[in-house]
Coordinates of C-alpha atoms in Angstrom, one line a residue:
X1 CA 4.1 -11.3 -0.1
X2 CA 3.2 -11.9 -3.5
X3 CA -0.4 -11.2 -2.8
X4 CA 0.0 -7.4 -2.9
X5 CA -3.5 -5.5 -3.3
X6 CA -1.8 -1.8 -5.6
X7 CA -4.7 0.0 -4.4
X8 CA -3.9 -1.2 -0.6
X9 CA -0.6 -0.2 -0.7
X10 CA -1.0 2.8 -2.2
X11 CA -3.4 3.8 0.5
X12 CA -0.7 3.0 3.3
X13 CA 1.7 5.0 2.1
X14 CA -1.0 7.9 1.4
X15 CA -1.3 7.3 5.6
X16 CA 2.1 8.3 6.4
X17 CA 2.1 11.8 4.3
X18 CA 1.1 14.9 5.6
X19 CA -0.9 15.7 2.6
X20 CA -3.0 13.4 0.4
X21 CA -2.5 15.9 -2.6
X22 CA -1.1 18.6 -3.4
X23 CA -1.5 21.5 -1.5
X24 CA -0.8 23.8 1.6
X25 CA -2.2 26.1 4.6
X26 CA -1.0 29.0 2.9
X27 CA -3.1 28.2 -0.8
X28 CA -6.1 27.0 1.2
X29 CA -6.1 30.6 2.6
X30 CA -5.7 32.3 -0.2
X31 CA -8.8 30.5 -2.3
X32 CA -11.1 31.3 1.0
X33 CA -10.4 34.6 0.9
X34 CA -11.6 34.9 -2.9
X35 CA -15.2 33.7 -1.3
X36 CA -17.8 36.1 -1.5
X37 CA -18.9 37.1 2.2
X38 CA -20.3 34.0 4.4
X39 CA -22.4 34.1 7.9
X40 CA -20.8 34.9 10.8
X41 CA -20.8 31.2 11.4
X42 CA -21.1 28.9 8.7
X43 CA -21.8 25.7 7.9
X44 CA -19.1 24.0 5.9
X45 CA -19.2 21.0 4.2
X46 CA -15.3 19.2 3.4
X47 CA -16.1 16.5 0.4
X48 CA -13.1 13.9 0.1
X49 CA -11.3 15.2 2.9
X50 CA -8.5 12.3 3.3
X51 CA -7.2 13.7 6.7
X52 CA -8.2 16.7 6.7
X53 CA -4.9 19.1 6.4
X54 CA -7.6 21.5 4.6
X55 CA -10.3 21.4 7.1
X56 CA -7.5 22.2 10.0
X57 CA -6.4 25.1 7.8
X58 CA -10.2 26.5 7.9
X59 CA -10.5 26.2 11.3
X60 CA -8.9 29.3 12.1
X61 CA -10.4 31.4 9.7
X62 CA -13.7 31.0 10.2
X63 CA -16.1 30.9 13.2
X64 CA -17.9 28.2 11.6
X65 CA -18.8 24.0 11.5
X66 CA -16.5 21.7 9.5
X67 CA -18.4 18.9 8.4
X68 CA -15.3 16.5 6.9
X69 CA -16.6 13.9 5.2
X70 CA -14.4 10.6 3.2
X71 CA -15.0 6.9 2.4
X72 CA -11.5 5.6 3.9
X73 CA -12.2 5.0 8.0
X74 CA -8.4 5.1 8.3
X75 CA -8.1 8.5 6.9
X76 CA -10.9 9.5 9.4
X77 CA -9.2 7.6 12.0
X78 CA -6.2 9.8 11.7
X79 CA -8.4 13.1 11.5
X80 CA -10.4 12.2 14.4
X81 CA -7.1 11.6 16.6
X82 CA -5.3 14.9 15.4
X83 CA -8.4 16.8 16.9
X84 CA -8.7 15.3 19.8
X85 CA -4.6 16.1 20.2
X86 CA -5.6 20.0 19.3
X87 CA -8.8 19.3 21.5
X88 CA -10.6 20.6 18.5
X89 CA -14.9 20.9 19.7
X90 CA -17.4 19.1 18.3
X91 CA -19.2 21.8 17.6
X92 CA -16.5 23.1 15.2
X93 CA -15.8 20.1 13.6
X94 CA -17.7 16.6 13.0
X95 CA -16.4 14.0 10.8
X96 CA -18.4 11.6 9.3
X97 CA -17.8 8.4 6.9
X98 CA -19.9 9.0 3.6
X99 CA -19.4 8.5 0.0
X100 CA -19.2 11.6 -2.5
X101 CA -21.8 10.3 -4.7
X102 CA -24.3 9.9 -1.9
X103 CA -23.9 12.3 0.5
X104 CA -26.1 11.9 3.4
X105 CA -27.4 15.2 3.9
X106 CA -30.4 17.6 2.7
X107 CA -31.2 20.1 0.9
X108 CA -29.4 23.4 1.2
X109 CA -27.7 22.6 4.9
X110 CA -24.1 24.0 3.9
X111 CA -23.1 27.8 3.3
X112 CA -19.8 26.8 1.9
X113 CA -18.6 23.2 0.2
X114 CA -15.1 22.7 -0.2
X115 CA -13.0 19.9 -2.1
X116 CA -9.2 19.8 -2.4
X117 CA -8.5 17.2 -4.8
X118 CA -10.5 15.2 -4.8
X119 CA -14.0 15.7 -7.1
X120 CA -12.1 13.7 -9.7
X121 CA -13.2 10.8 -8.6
X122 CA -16.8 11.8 -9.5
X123 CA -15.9 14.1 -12.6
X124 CA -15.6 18.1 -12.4
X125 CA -19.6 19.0 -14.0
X126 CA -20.7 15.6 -12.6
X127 CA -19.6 16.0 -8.9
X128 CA -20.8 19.8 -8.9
X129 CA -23.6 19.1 -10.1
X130 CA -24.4 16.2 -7.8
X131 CA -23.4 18.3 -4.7
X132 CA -25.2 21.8 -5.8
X133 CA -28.5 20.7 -3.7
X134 CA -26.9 20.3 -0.4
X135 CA -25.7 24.3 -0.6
X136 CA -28.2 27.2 0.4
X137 CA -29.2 29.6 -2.6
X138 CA -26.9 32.1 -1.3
X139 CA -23.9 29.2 -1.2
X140 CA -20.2 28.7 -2.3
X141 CA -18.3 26.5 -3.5
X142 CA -14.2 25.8 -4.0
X143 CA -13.0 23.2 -5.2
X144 CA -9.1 22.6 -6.6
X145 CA -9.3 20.0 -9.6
X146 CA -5.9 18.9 -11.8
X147 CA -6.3 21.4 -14.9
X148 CA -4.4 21.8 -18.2
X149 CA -2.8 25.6 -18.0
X150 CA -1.9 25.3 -22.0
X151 CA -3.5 24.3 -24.7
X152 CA -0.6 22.7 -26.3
X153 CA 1.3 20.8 -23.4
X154 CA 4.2 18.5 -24.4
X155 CA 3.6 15.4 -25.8
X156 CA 4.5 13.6 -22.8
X157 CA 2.6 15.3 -20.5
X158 CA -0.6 14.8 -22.3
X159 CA -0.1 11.4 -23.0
X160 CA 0.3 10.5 -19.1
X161 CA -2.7 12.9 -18.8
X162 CA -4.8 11.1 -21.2
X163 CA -4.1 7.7 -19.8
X164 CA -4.5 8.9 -16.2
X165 CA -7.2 11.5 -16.2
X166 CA -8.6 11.5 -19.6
X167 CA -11.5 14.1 -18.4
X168 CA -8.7 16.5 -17.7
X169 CA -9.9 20.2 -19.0
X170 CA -8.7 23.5 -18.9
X171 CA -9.9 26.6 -16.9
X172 CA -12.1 27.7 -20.0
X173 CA -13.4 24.4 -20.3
X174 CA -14.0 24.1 -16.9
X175 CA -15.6 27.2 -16.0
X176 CA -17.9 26.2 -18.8
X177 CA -18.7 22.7 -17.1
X178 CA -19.6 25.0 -13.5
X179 CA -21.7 27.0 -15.3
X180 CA -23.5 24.2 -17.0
X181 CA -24.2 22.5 -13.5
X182 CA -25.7 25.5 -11.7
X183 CA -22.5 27.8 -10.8
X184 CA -21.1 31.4 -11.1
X185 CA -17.0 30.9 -11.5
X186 CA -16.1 34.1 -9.3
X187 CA -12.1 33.5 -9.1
X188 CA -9.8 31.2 -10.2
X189 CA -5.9 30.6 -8.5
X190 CA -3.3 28.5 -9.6
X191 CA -1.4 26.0 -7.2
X192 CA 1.9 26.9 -7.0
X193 CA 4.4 24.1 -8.3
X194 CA 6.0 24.1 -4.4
X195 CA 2.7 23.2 -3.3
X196 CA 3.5 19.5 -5.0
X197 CA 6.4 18.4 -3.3
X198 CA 6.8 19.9 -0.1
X199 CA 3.9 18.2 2.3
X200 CA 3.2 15.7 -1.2
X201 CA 5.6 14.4 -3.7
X202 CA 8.6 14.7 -1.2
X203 CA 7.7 12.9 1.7
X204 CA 6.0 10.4 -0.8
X205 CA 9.6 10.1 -2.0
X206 CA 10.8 9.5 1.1
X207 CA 8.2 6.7 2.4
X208 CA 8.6 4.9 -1.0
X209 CA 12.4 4.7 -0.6
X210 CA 11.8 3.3 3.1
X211 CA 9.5 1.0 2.0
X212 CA 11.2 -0.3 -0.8
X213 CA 13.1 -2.9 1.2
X214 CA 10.5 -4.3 3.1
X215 CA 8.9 -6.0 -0.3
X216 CA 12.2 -6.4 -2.0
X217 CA 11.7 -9.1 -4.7
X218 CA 8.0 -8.7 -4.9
X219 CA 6.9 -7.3 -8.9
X220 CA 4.0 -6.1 -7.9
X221 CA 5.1 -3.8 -5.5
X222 CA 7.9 -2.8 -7.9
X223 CA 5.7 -1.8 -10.3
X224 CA 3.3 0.4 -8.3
X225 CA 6.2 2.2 -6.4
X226 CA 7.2 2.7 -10.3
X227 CA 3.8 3.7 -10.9
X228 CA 4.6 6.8 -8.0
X229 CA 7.8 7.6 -10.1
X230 CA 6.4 7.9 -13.0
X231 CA 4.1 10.7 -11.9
X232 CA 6.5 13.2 -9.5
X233 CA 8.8 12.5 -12.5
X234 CA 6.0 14.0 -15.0
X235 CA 5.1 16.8 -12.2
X236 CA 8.8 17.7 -12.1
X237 CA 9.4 18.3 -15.6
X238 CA 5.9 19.6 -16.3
X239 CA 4.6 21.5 -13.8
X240 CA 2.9 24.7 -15.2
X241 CA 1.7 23.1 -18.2
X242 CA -1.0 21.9 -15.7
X243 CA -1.6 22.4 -11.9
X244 CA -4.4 22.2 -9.1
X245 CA -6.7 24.8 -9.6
X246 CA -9.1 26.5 -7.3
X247 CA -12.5 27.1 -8.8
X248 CA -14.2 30.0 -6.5
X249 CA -18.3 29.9 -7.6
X250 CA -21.1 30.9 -6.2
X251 CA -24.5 29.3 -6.5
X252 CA -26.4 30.3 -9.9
X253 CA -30.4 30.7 -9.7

């Protein structure tokens, strides 16, 4: 027990949440109505997708492909079953292993890319940038990325910030960064505080408090369920000094 990979068990409680980030069917509607008008049927390109609450939310409102795309098989794993259960076609959605920084497709294959969450892991200007080729010249992209909503947060806030996400920028700065890789910002919208804790932060709650027995003794594991604490405890006395955001673009020539 005293062999305890943080990043491993991290992941294994990430397995038993409904969500792997903030979010909700109801916010992932709302940012796909700000796109500007799409094909009848388009392709659609899900970077980071974890287990893809957001690509199941798309399903019904477009005619389109969902192309869902992450580097953890067990997240896929648990997508692939869930549309199988909804008997989900293949023709509507294909999942496929890939990493974010090389993704395995072509040139300008996707009408729409969309990234809940998750372009952090690249950086906000590096990641669109990176993923600007695979979208036709007519393409869209959303993406919701962790955003300061203040230019003077609490001191407590930005110092877990900092330490956490030190690339964290605002909406300004931000939009400035899209435009700088090749994109037209043509809405912004604001996750609503909610959106953290009820498919997120509570059942994370939850799963930690269950699992807290099971390595009782072990430091390791105290200190990453800590670790969890530490940030729903910074989320509930913060929010709206930062949330997700939804960046709406469009393709710049």
């Amino acid at each position: 027990m005293s062999d305890v990979d943080p990043f491993k068990l991290f992941l294994d409680i990430q397995l038993k949440l409904p969500r792997n980030g903030p979010g909700s069917a109801r916010a992932t509607a709302e940012a796909f109505a700000l796109v500007p008008e799409l094909p009848p049927a388009p392709e659609i390109l899900d970077v980071g997708c974890g287990q893809g609450p957001e690509a199941f939310d798309l399903l019904p409102l477009t005619q389109g492909r969902i192309t869902a795309v992450d580097l953890f098989e067990p997240f896929l794993d648990k997508l692939h079953a869930r549309a199988v259960a909804e008997e989900v076609p293949d023709e509507r959605l294909t999942v496929k292993r890939a990493d974010m920084e090389e993704l395995p497709f072509g040139d300008g294959e996707f009408d729409l890319i969309w990234s809940e969450g998750a372009i952090y892991l690249m950086g906000f200007e590096d990641g669109l940038r990176a993923w600007r080729r695979h979208l036709k010249p007519a393409g869209a992209c959303v993406v919701s990325e962790l955003t300061w909503l203040t230019d003077t947060p609490s001191p407590e806030a930005w110092d877990y910030w900092r330490e956490m996400y030190p690339g964290m920028g605002t909406v300004e700065t931000n939009s400035e960064a899209a435009k700088r890789a090749g994109y037209r910002v043509v809405a912004t919208t604001v996750l609503p505080k909610e959106d953290w804790f009820t498919d997120y932060y509570g059942p994370m709650k939850e799963e930690i408090r269950k699992s807290w027995g099971e390595y009782e003794g072990v430091e390791e594991v105290k200190a990453v369920f800590n670790e969890m604490y530490r940030e729903i405890d910074i989320a509930e006395r913060f929010i709206g000094e930062f949330s997700y955001v939804f960046y709406v673009m469009t393709r710049a020539e």
